């Protein structure tokens, strides 16, 4: 709808179903992967910066950032940095923002980036540090102002989620979409934030800016649609009810601006913090529908506002020093943003450094971008974390990921329990809706329902120096975790209740392990002075209570049971043990975590799990896991990773002994290639890759028909050669019969389903493709004429003037030279049996071929030309020239040529009209072609709305196909799920066309195009992106045909009028060197 100047949209129109969480995350992850793999085409962040509470926590965050780069979450070109608060002293999120920008500028300077260069060339040098040099400062400000920065506030002590304190709350496990990549790492909250933020990058466009988010919120919405006003700051908001508003920040927005059904953009009039209803009414903050605007913590700054913020940050050192000296803080959401809101200036002047903020930033304004569909997932408490997990749909949440779990007959693990990166021994028990992460749960351990266990390594029973009767039990709704401390050999066991708030004091009914402190003290005969000997004026609460003893592991387990109120042991024994031990509080733990040991321990634990999975896969399975990906995790064990992989390589010879019907040779060879690369033996890996592709060709030939592969590559028999050379049995005496065959075929355009037709996928799994045969410019563009000749041999001519005479057909053999322009016809002579059966003993052939379409068109030209040649050869030799036989023979032909390829191209050209084709694996491979009834309304709609456009970009499918097939052979789960979805979309597309629902076909084409880019980001390029962006307002769908990378595009217009307008605009726009072709559905043979 058109923007409105006043807010006159009813709630009925404004109220939208909240965004589909699964769909939004899938789209965001797709965009993230694309931007990481192809940043020159899909821009990514120049820098990602995390704030941290201490230098030690910053070191942990640096480790996590390196991990994210290794796992493909962050582009290699992106600069990453973790910035601690100065001296480990809290300075507030506002000052931390300034300090982060300053630290990033210093980091660029340390990298020797030339700030005078527009692109920031490394090793450029500078005229001096910008901190003390006015000229260098101006250059650095100009340089930084052109950078695109993602800033994530992840410092703080996570008091309400204490078990996430060691790892940092932003890195807590969040297994949404984990099932999409079961051999990849457990997705973290941080990873999902990166995915959402990747879409926001395009909202900043080409000019620089900063996008600031908080580490305990996952804002689920399509961030690519954000409208950011120029030269301003913009805060993202969402309507909420008043009861929620009382615990959060609220934005008061102007009543005029841009108002649509999906979003509003308006100036910010005022800011409120945890307001009462009276304050909301007084400040005119209540919307017409009775809700108010929640501050999501997401702030974007661009244009002049960004330049001024960078200028302030690059000279903010005196401000930071003043805050440190006064021990005061500057909030981002109260102080810093207030500088952009004139109504808050009087209040801000009373705050620390408020006058300076107004002076440096107050010239620009702040806007509110209100997204009605935004889902605000807050991870502020332990119970909120479990709520977001237990409330997620089964399709969204992965409840088991990279874990070792015993059989159900020897353990009791609830179906709703979430087990991630953990090893569970037999005899263990885990209750409903519990979260187990990065842990080893030994035999006899019982974990209650709605409990959280993180980083805990229970020793085996045999290693525990205790009576056999002792079994540790964690009650319902408790959290348990381990923390390595600096200077301690033992990891400290820590625990609390799921709903405990460590900030609530003893006097205000604070709790520990779900019980009021008063009851805990009474039941265990503990005195307050034992817990809070010196609080320094602080209130007595769980955060500063010295509860957790540092003892041997078994003693800590015993005391944990006692403190939870479960111990059968007498207090007389355990109380003195607890009192006399060295004990620490959550606050002390937070300051003493040994982050390097924690990182190393986590890496080794996950590597051991991956190694166990790989070993089981080789010994007991059918290699269905992605060993290449698992080996990457194993190699994180620097000292023993390669040795472990070499051990797996020694197990590989027995894989080749298995029945190839059960384990294809191509997969067995690919496993060896992956293991060789993991062992750093690139030379042997490259040598073995030839066997992988030979095995794919062999398996394809075998699937075409029984015994076919047995003679395909053999030389002709001795008798056949005798017939040719000695005129045996009167072969040469037969009269010559001149014969001419002409075969002309259309090209094909594919709507959806491609890749599911390609070996080895189609040899192992069902495939489904929806495509259409068309003529171009009123003619069939692909064809061949084959004539018999008296002279022996074969003369081959093509439409480019190339010509070759083969005197002795027995000289035709594989492998073919990839630069041989005649290999298609040579391969056709092989697959039709003409060479093997010595059919040319008494005659010769002249073969002429043509393809009147641009090279690299993506219209299936090579396969369809092969189909034409094969069909003509079978016709002239009275062979089986049925379409199904020809299609299968072309499948083998392309493997012999070394180009690979599936069956959809030849099916598209051999069969008339629109068809839905299925393939079913087996020997032989079965193809089922179902023509769609081409009723007049459907044909008319397609002719009126579908534009067939040559992009001018030449593409070659071979390299794309090789990459995709390799990923399939590696069992890349993201690729497999993408191809499965393409096949499913083909079924949906068939129904859409049968119902003449052209708009739904457009949606299918768009999703198919996204999936093709998931399979290979290089299937598009900047010109194609610009073409589709230009066509988008006119279209309901678009995609490149075939494998992509260039060639022809299909543009499906919203209606006939839009198609006419789009064609006119494309033909007159000189920016696009494209040609719009006239086409017709080919319906008559």
Short mmCIF file of N, CA and C in Angstrom, two decimals, residues 408-562:
data_model
loop_
_atom_site.label_atom_id
_atom_site.label_comp_id
_atom_site.label_asym_id
_atom_site.label_seq_id
_atom_site.Cartn_x
_atom_site.Cartn_y
_atom_site.Cartn_z
N UNK A 408 17.39 -47.47 23.83
CA UNK A 408 16.29 -47.17 24.75
C UNK A 408 16.07 -48.27 25.77
N UNK A 409 16.59 -49.48 25.48
CA UNK A 409 16.40 -50.58 26.42
C UNK A 409 17.40 -50.56 27.58
N UNK A 410 18.43 -49.71 27.48
CA UNK A 410 19.42 -49.64 28.56
C UNK A 410 19.57 -48.23 29.12
N UNK A 411 18.62 -47.36 28.81
CA UNK A 411 18.64 -46.00 29.35
C UNK A 411 17.21 -45.47 29.35
N UNK A 412 17.03 -44.35 30.01
CA UNK A 412 15.70 -43.72 30.07
C UNK A 412 15.85 -42.25 29.76
N UNK A 413 15.76 -41.93 28.47
CA UNK A 413 15.93 -40.55 28.01
C UNK A 413 14.61 -40.09 27.40
N UNK A 414 14.01 -39.07 28.00
CA UNK A 414 12.71 -38.59 27.54
C UNK A 414 12.81 -38.09 26.11
N UNK A 415 11.76 -38.34 25.33
CA UNK A 415 11.75 -37.93 23.92
C UNK A 415 11.87 -36.42 23.78
N UNK A 416 11.36 -35.69 24.77
CA UNK A 416 11.39 -34.23 24.68
C UNK A 416 12.69 -33.63 25.21
N UNK A 417 13.58 -34.47 25.77
CA UNK A 417 14.86 -33.96 26.25
C UNK A 417 15.72 -33.52 25.07
N UNK A 418 16.55 -32.50 25.29
CA UNK A 418 17.42 -31.96 24.25
C UNK A 418 18.85 -32.31 24.61
N UNK A 419 19.48 -33.14 23.80
CA UNK A 419 20.83 -33.62 24.08
C UNK A 419 21.75 -33.14 22.95
N UNK A 420 22.71 -32.29 23.28
CA UNK A 420 23.56 -31.65 22.28
C UNK A 420 25.03 -31.83 22.65
N UNK A 421 25.82 -32.26 21.70
CA UNK A 421 27.27 -32.42 21.90
C UNK A 421 27.57 -33.12 23.22
N UNK A 422 26.90 -34.22 23.47
CA UNK A 422 27.05 -34.91 24.75
C UNK A 422 27.13 -36.41 24.54
N UNK A 423 27.75 -37.07 25.52
CA UNK A 423 27.85 -38.52 25.52
C UNK A 423 27.09 -39.06 26.72
N UNK A 424 26.09 -39.89 26.46
CA UNK A 424 25.25 -40.45 27.51
C UNK A 424 25.56 -41.94 27.64
N UNK A 425 25.92 -42.37 28.83
CA UNK A 425 26.22 -43.78 29.04
C UNK A 425 24.95 -44.57 29.30
N UNK A 426 25.02 -45.89 29.13
CA UNK A 426 23.87 -46.73 29.43
C UNK A 426 23.58 -46.62 30.93
N UNK A 427 22.34 -46.79 31.29
CA UNK A 427 21.95 -46.69 32.69
C UNK A 427 21.67 -45.29 33.16
N UNK A 428 21.80 -44.28 32.27
CA UNK A 428 21.51 -42.90 32.64
C UNK A 428 20.03 -42.60 32.42
N UNK A 429 19.56 -41.55 33.08
CA UNK A 429 18.16 -41.15 32.97
C UNK A 429 18.08 -39.65 32.82
N UNK A 430 17.28 -39.19 31.86
CA UNK A 430 17.11 -37.75 31.62
C UNK A 430 15.63 -37.47 31.47
N UNK A 431 15.14 -36.49 32.21
CA UNK A 431 13.71 -36.19 32.25
C UNK A 431 13.24 -35.30 31.11
N UNK A 432 11.95 -35.03 31.10
CA UNK A 432 11.32 -34.28 30.02
C UNK A 432 11.81 -32.83 29.97
N UNK A 433 11.98 -32.36 28.73
CA UNK A 433 12.28 -30.95 28.44
C UNK A 433 13.58 -30.47 29.09
N UNK A 434 14.47 -31.40 29.43
CA UNK A 434 15.76 -30.99 29.98
C UNK A 434 16.74 -30.72 28.85
N UNK A 435 17.75 -29.90 29.14
CA UNK A 435 18.79 -29.55 28.18
C UNK A 435 20.12 -30.09 28.69
N UNK A 436 20.77 -30.94 27.89
CA UNK A 436 22.09 -31.47 28.20
C UNK A 436 23.03 -31.00 27.09
N UNK A 437 24.08 -30.27 27.45
CA UNK A 437 24.95 -29.68 26.44
C UNK A 437 26.41 -29.84 26.85
N UNK A 438 27.22 -30.30 25.89
CA UNK A 438 28.68 -30.34 26.06
C UNK A 438 29.08 -31.13 27.32
N UNK A 439 28.42 -32.27 27.55
CA UNK A 439 28.61 -33.00 28.80
C UNK A 439 28.83 -34.49 28.56
N UNK A 440 29.37 -35.15 29.59
CA UNK A 440 29.46 -36.61 29.64
C UNK A 440 28.63 -37.08 30.83
N UNK A 441 27.57 -37.82 30.56
CA UNK A 441 26.69 -38.31 31.62
C UNK A 441 26.97 -39.80 31.80
N UNK A 442 27.53 -40.15 32.94
CA UNK A 442 27.95 -41.54 33.14
C UNK A 442 26.80 -42.39 33.65
N UNK A 443 27.07 -43.66 33.75
CA UNK A 443 26.07 -44.65 34.15
C UNK A 443 25.54 -44.33 35.55
N UNK A 444 24.23 -44.49 35.72
CA UNK A 444 23.61 -44.32 37.02
C UNK A 444 23.19 -42.90 37.34
N UNK A 445 23.59 -41.92 36.52
CA UNK A 445 23.23 -40.52 36.77
C UNK A 445 21.78 -40.31 36.37
N UNK A 446 21.05 -39.58 37.22
CA UNK A 446 19.66 -39.25 36.93
C UNK A 446 19.49 -37.74 36.86
N UNK A 447 18.97 -37.29 35.75
CA UNK A 447 18.70 -35.86 35.54
C UNK A 447 17.19 -35.67 35.50
N UNK A 448 16.68 -34.78 36.31
CA UNK A 448 15.24 -34.58 36.38
C UNK A 448 14.69 -33.84 35.17
N UNK A 449 13.41 -33.52 35.22
CA UNK A 449 12.74 -32.80 34.14
C UNK A 449 13.01 -31.31 34.24
N UNK A 450 12.96 -30.64 33.09
CA UNK A 450 13.17 -29.19 33.00
C UNK A 450 14.43 -28.76 33.73
N UNK A 451 15.47 -29.54 33.56
CA UNK A 451 16.76 -29.22 34.15
C UNK A 451 17.75 -28.87 33.05
N UNK A 452 18.84 -28.21 33.44
CA UNK A 452 19.86 -27.80 32.48
C UNK A 452 21.21 -28.28 33.00
N UNK A 453 21.93 -29.03 32.16
CA UNK A 453 23.26 -29.53 32.50
C UNK A 453 24.21 -29.09 31.40
N UNK A 454 25.24 -28.33 31.75
CA UNK A 454 26.15 -27.76 30.74
C UNK A 454 27.60 -27.98 31.17
N UNK A 455 28.38 -28.56 30.27
CA UNK A 455 29.82 -28.68 30.49
C UNK A 455 30.20 -29.57 31.65
N UNK A 456 29.33 -30.52 32.02
CA UNK A 456 29.59 -31.39 33.16
C UNK A 456 30.16 -32.72 32.66
N UNK A 457 31.21 -33.19 33.33
CA UNK A 457 31.84 -34.46 32.95
C UNK A 457 31.84 -35.38 34.16
N UNK A 458 30.76 -36.12 34.32
CA UNK A 458 30.67 -37.07 35.42
C UNK A 458 31.68 -38.19 35.20
N UNK A 459 32.49 -38.51 36.19
CA UNK A 459 33.42 -39.64 36.01
C UNK A 459 32.67 -40.95 35.99
N UNK A 460 33.29 -41.94 35.36
CA UNK A 460 32.68 -43.26 35.35
C UNK A 460 32.61 -43.81 36.77
N UNK A 461 31.66 -44.70 36.99
CA UNK A 461 31.44 -45.24 38.34
C UNK A 461 32.72 -45.87 38.88
N UNK A 462 33.47 -46.54 38.03
CA UNK A 462 34.69 -47.23 38.49
C UNK A 462 35.75 -46.25 38.94
N UNK A 463 35.65 -45.02 38.45
CA UNK A 463 36.65 -44.02 38.81
C UNK A 463 36.26 -43.23 40.04
N UNK A 464 35.05 -43.42 40.50
CA UNK A 464 34.57 -42.66 41.66
C UNK A 464 34.90 -43.43 42.92
N UNK A 465 35.62 -42.81 43.79
CA UNK A 465 36.01 -43.47 45.04
C UNK A 465 34.86 -43.33 46.03
N UNK A 466 33.86 -44.12 45.80
CA UNK A 466 32.69 -44.02 46.67
C UNK A 466 32.02 -45.37 46.74
N UNK A 467 31.10 -45.47 47.66
CA UNK A 467 30.34 -46.70 47.78
C UNK A 467 29.51 -46.93 46.54
N UNK A 468 29.31 -48.19 46.21
CA UNK A 468 28.55 -48.50 45.01
C UNK A 468 27.13 -47.98 45.08
N UNK A 469 26.66 -47.71 46.27
CA UNK A 469 25.27 -47.29 46.43
C UNK A 469 25.05 -45.83 46.03
N UNK A 470 26.14 -45.05 45.91
CA UNK A 470 25.97 -43.63 45.61
C UNK A 470 25.59 -43.44 44.14
N UNK A 471 24.50 -42.74 43.92
CA UNK A 471 24.10 -42.36 42.57
C UNK A 471 23.67 -40.90 42.61
N UNK A 472 24.27 -40.09 41.74
CA UNK A 472 23.93 -38.66 41.76
C UNK A 472 22.61 -38.44 41.04
N UNK A 473 21.75 -37.66 41.67
CA UNK A 473 20.45 -37.32 41.08
C UNK A 473 20.28 -35.81 41.10
N UNK A 474 19.96 -35.27 39.95
CA UNK A 474 19.67 -33.84 39.85
C UNK A 474 18.16 -33.68 39.82
N UNK A 475 17.58 -33.01 40.80
CA UNK A 475 16.11 -32.88 40.85
C UNK A 475 15.55 -32.07 39.67
N UNK A 476 14.24 -32.09 39.56
CA UNK A 476 13.57 -31.29 38.53
C UNK A 476 13.89 -29.81 38.71
N UNK A 477 13.94 -29.10 37.58
CA UNK A 477 14.04 -27.64 37.55
C UNK A 477 15.29 -27.12 38.25
N UNK A 478 16.41 -27.81 38.04
CA UNK A 478 17.69 -27.34 38.55
C UNK A 478 18.69 -27.20 37.41
N UNK A 479 19.68 -26.35 37.61
CA UNK A 479 20.75 -26.15 36.63
C UNK A 479 22.06 -26.61 37.26
N UNK A 480 22.88 -27.29 36.47
CA UNK A 480 24.16 -27.81 36.94
C UNK A 480 25.21 -27.56 35.88
N UNK A 481 26.36 -27.02 36.29
CA UNK A 481 27.43 -26.79 35.32
C UNK A 481 28.78 -26.83 36.01
N UNK A 482 29.84 -26.97 35.23
CA UNK A 482 31.20 -27.00 35.74
C UNK A 482 31.97 -25.80 35.22
N UNK A 483 32.89 -25.31 36.04
CA UNK A 483 33.69 -24.15 35.66
C UNK A 483 35.16 -24.40 36.01
N UNK A 484 36.07 -24.32 35.03
CA UNK A 484 37.50 -24.38 35.37
C UNK A 484 37.96 -23.01 35.87
N UNK A 485 38.66 -22.99 36.98
CA UNK A 485 39.12 -21.74 37.57
C UNK A 485 40.63 -21.60 37.42
N UNK A 486 41.07 -20.37 37.31
CA UNK A 486 42.50 -20.10 37.25
C UNK A 486 43.13 -20.54 38.57
N UNK A 487 44.18 -21.34 38.47
CA UNK A 487 44.89 -21.78 39.68
C UNK A 487 44.30 -23.00 40.34
N UNK A 488 43.25 -23.60 39.75
CA UNK A 488 42.62 -24.79 40.34
C UNK A 488 42.78 -25.97 39.40
N UNK A 489 43.12 -27.12 39.98
CA UNK A 489 43.21 -28.32 39.15
C UNK A 489 41.83 -28.93 38.92
N UNK A 490 40.95 -28.85 39.91
CA UNK A 490 39.60 -29.37 39.77
C UNK A 490 38.68 -28.32 39.15
N UNK A 491 37.75 -28.80 38.35
CA UNK A 491 36.69 -27.91 37.86
C UNK A 491 35.62 -27.82 38.95
N UNK A 492 35.12 -26.62 39.17
CA UNK A 492 34.16 -26.40 40.25
C UNK A 492 32.76 -26.76 39.77
N UNK A 493 32.05 -27.50 40.59
CA UNK A 493 30.68 -27.88 40.29
C UNK A 493 29.74 -26.80 40.83
N UNK A 494 28.87 -26.26 39.95
CA UNK A 494 28.01 -25.13 40.31
C UNK A 494 26.56 -25.51 40.01
N UNK A 495 25.63 -25.00 40.81
CA UNK A 495 24.22 -25.38 40.65
C UNK A 495 23.32 -24.32 41.25
N UNK A 496 22.09 -24.29 40.74
CA UNK A 496 21.06 -23.40 41.27
C UNK A 496 19.72 -23.83 40.70
N UNK A 497 18.64 -23.23 41.15
CA UNK A 497 17.33 -23.55 40.65
C UNK A 497 17.04 -22.85 39.32
N UNK A 498 16.20 -23.48 38.52
CA UNK A 498 15.85 -22.91 37.23
C UNK A 498 15.27 -21.51 37.37
N UNK A 499 14.48 -21.30 38.41
CA UNK A 499 13.80 -20.02 38.60
C UNK A 499 14.49 -19.14 39.64
N UNK A 500 15.64 -19.56 40.15
CA UNK A 500 16.36 -18.70 41.09
C UNK A 500 16.78 -17.41 40.41
N UNK A 501 16.62 -16.31 41.10
CA UNK A 501 17.14 -15.03 40.62
C UNK A 501 18.29 -14.63 41.52
N UNK A 502 19.53 -14.80 41.07
CA UNK A 502 20.69 -14.52 41.94
C UNK A 502 20.75 -13.09 42.45
N UNK A 503 19.97 -12.19 41.86
CA UNK A 503 20.01 -10.79 42.30
C UNK A 503 19.05 -10.50 43.45
N UNK A 504 18.09 -11.40 43.70
CA UNK A 504 17.11 -11.15 44.77
C UNK A 504 17.72 -11.52 46.11
N UNK A 505 17.60 -10.62 47.03
CA UNK A 505 18.30 -10.77 48.32
C UNK A 505 17.57 -11.71 49.26
N UNK A 506 18.30 -12.09 50.31
CA UNK A 506 17.77 -12.94 51.36
C UNK A 506 16.53 -12.31 52.00
N UNK A 507 16.59 -11.01 52.19
CA UNK A 507 15.48 -10.32 52.86
C UNK A 507 14.24 -10.19 51.99
N UNK A 508 14.40 -10.41 50.69
CA UNK A 508 13.26 -10.28 49.76
C UNK A 508 12.85 -11.64 49.19
N UNK A 509 13.03 -12.66 50.03
CA UNK A 509 12.59 -14.02 49.67
C UNK A 509 13.36 -14.60 48.50
N UNK A 510 14.67 -14.31 48.45
CA UNK A 510 15.51 -14.94 47.44
C UNK A 510 15.57 -16.44 47.64
N UNK A 511 15.91 -17.16 46.59
CA UNK A 511 15.90 -18.63 46.66
C UNK A 511 17.23 -19.22 46.21
N UNK A 512 17.44 -20.47 46.62
CA UNK A 512 18.58 -21.26 46.17
C UNK A 512 18.09 -22.68 45.92
N UNK A 513 18.33 -23.17 44.72
CA UNK A 513 17.83 -24.49 44.31
C UNK A 513 16.32 -24.59 44.51
N UNK A 514 15.64 -23.48 44.26
CA UNK A 514 14.18 -23.46 44.32
C UNK A 514 13.59 -23.27 45.70
N UNK A 515 14.43 -23.22 46.76
CA UNK A 515 13.94 -23.06 48.13
C UNK A 515 14.32 -21.69 48.66
N UNK A 516 13.45 -21.06 49.45
CA UNK A 516 13.82 -19.78 50.08
C UNK A 516 15.09 -19.95 50.91
N UNK A 517 15.91 -18.92 50.92
CA UNK A 517 17.17 -19.00 51.65
C UNK A 517 16.95 -19.35 53.12
N UNK A 518 15.90 -18.82 53.70
CA UNK A 518 15.64 -19.10 55.12
C UNK A 518 15.48 -20.60 55.35
N UNK A 519 14.78 -21.27 54.46
CA UNK A 519 14.59 -22.72 54.59
C UNK A 519 15.91 -23.47 54.38
N UNK A 520 16.69 -23.01 53.42
CA UNK A 520 17.98 -23.66 53.16
C UNK A 520 18.87 -23.58 54.39
N UNK A 521 18.97 -22.38 54.97
CA UNK A 521 19.82 -22.18 56.14
C UNK A 521 19.35 -23.03 57.32
N UNK A 522 18.04 -23.07 57.49
CA UNK A 522 17.48 -23.82 58.62
C UNK A 522 17.70 -25.33 58.43
N UNK A 523 17.40 -25.82 57.23
CA UNK A 523 17.46 -27.26 57.00
C UNK A 523 18.89 -27.79 57.07
N UNK A 524 19.86 -26.98 56.67
CA UNK A 524 21.24 -27.45 56.61
C UNK A 524 22.09 -26.96 57.77
N UNK A 525 21.46 -26.21 58.68
CA UNK A 525 22.18 -25.67 59.86
C UNK A 525 23.34 -24.76 59.45
N UNK A 526 23.13 -24.01 58.36
CA UNK A 526 24.14 -23.06 57.89
C UNK A 526 23.82 -21.68 58.46
N UNK A 527 24.86 -20.93 58.84
CA UNK A 527 24.69 -19.57 59.34
C UNK A 527 24.93 -18.58 58.21
N UNK A 528 24.27 -17.42 58.33
CA UNK A 528 24.46 -16.39 57.30
C UNK A 528 25.92 -16.01 57.13
N UNK A 529 26.63 -15.96 58.26
CA UNK A 529 28.03 -15.53 58.19
C UNK A 529 28.89 -16.52 57.41
N UNK A 530 28.42 -17.78 57.32
CA UNK A 530 29.15 -18.77 56.52
C UNK A 530 29.11 -18.43 55.03
N UNK A 531 28.03 -17.77 54.62
CA UNK A 531 27.84 -17.45 53.20
C UNK A 531 28.25 -16.03 52.86
N UNK A 532 27.97 -15.14 53.76
CA UNK A 532 28.22 -13.72 53.47
C UNK A 532 29.04 -13.12 54.60
N UNK A 533 30.29 -13.51 54.66
CA UNK A 533 31.14 -12.98 55.73
C UNK A 533 31.43 -11.51 55.54
N UNK A 534 31.50 -11.09 54.28
CA UNK A 534 31.74 -9.68 54.01
C UNK A 534 31.14 -9.33 52.65
N UNK A 535 30.05 -8.58 52.65
CA UNK A 535 29.39 -8.22 51.40
C UNK A 535 29.71 -6.80 50.97
N UNK A 536 30.48 -6.08 51.76
CA UNK A 536 30.86 -4.72 51.37
C UNK A 536 29.69 -3.82 51.12
N UNK A 537 28.66 -3.97 51.93
CA UNK A 537 27.48 -3.11 51.75
C UNK A 537 26.49 -3.66 50.77
N UNK A 538 26.85 -4.75 50.05
CA UNK A 538 25.92 -5.35 49.10
C UNK A 538 24.84 -6.14 49.84
N UNK A 539 23.70 -6.30 49.18
CA UNK A 539 22.66 -7.14 49.75
C UNK A 539 23.08 -8.60 49.67
N UNK A 540 22.63 -9.38 50.64
CA UNK A 540 22.96 -10.80 50.68
C UNK A 540 22.07 -11.55 49.70
N UNK A 541 22.69 -12.13 48.68
CA UNK A 541 21.93 -12.83 47.64
C UNK A 541 22.77 -13.97 47.09
N UNK A 542 22.18 -14.76 46.23
CA UNK A 542 22.89 -15.91 45.65
C UNK A 542 24.13 -15.48 44.89
N UNK A 543 24.10 -14.34 44.24
CA UNK A 543 25.21 -13.88 43.42
C UNK A 543 26.51 -13.78 44.22
N UNK A 544 26.41 -13.31 45.48
CA UNK A 544 27.63 -13.13 46.27
C UNK A 544 27.74 -14.11 47.44
N UNK A 545 26.92 -15.17 47.43
CA UNK A 545 26.98 -16.17 48.50
C UNK A 545 28.08 -17.18 48.23
N UNK A 546 28.97 -17.41 49.20
CA UNK A 546 30.07 -18.36 49.03
C UNK A 546 29.53 -19.77 49.28
N UNK A 547 28.88 -20.31 48.27
CA UNK A 547 28.19 -21.60 48.39
C UNK A 547 29.04 -22.76 47.90
N UNK A 548 29.80 -22.57 46.84
CA UNK A 548 30.31 -23.68 46.05
C UNK A 548 31.73 -24.07 46.47
N UNK A 549 31.88 -25.29 47.01
CA UNK A 549 33.17 -25.72 47.52
C UNK A 549 34.11 -26.17 46.41
N UNK A 550 35.41 -26.03 46.66
CA UNK A 550 36.43 -26.52 45.73
C UNK A 550 37.12 -27.70 46.41
N UNK A 551 36.72 -28.90 46.03
CA UNK A 551 37.20 -30.13 46.65
C UNK A 551 37.42 -31.18 45.56
N UNK A 552 37.60 -32.41 45.93
CA UNK A 552 37.66 -33.48 44.94
C UNK A 552 36.28 -33.63 44.31
N UNK A 553 36.26 -34.26 43.12
CA UNK A 553 35.00 -34.30 42.38
C UNK A 553 33.90 -35.02 43.16
N UNK A 554 34.26 -36.15 43.76
CA UNK A 554 33.24 -36.90 44.49
C UNK A 554 32.72 -36.11 45.69
N UNK A 555 33.63 -35.41 46.37
CA UNK A 555 33.19 -34.60 47.51
C UNK A 555 32.27 -33.47 47.06
N UNK A 556 32.59 -32.89 45.91
CA UNK A 556 31.70 -31.83 45.39
C UNK A 556 30.34 -32.38 45.03
N UNK A 557 30.30 -33.60 44.46
CA UNK A 557 29.02 -34.23 44.14
C UNK A 557 28.22 -34.50 45.42
N UNK A 558 28.90 -34.98 46.44
CA UNK A 558 28.21 -35.29 47.69
C UNK A 558 27.65 -34.02 48.32
N UNK A 559 28.43 -32.97 48.32
CA UNK A 559 27.96 -31.71 48.90
C UNK A 559 26.85 -31.09 48.05
N UNK A 560 26.94 -31.27 46.74
CA UNK A 560 25.86 -30.76 45.88
C UNK A 560 24.54 -31.43 46.23
N UNK A 561 24.59 -32.76 46.40
CA UNK A 561 23.39 -33.50 46.80
C UNK A 561 22.86 -32.98 48.14
N UNK A 562 23.77 -32.72 49.05
CA UNK A 562 23.39 -32.21 50.38
C UNK A 562 22.78 -30.81 50.30
#
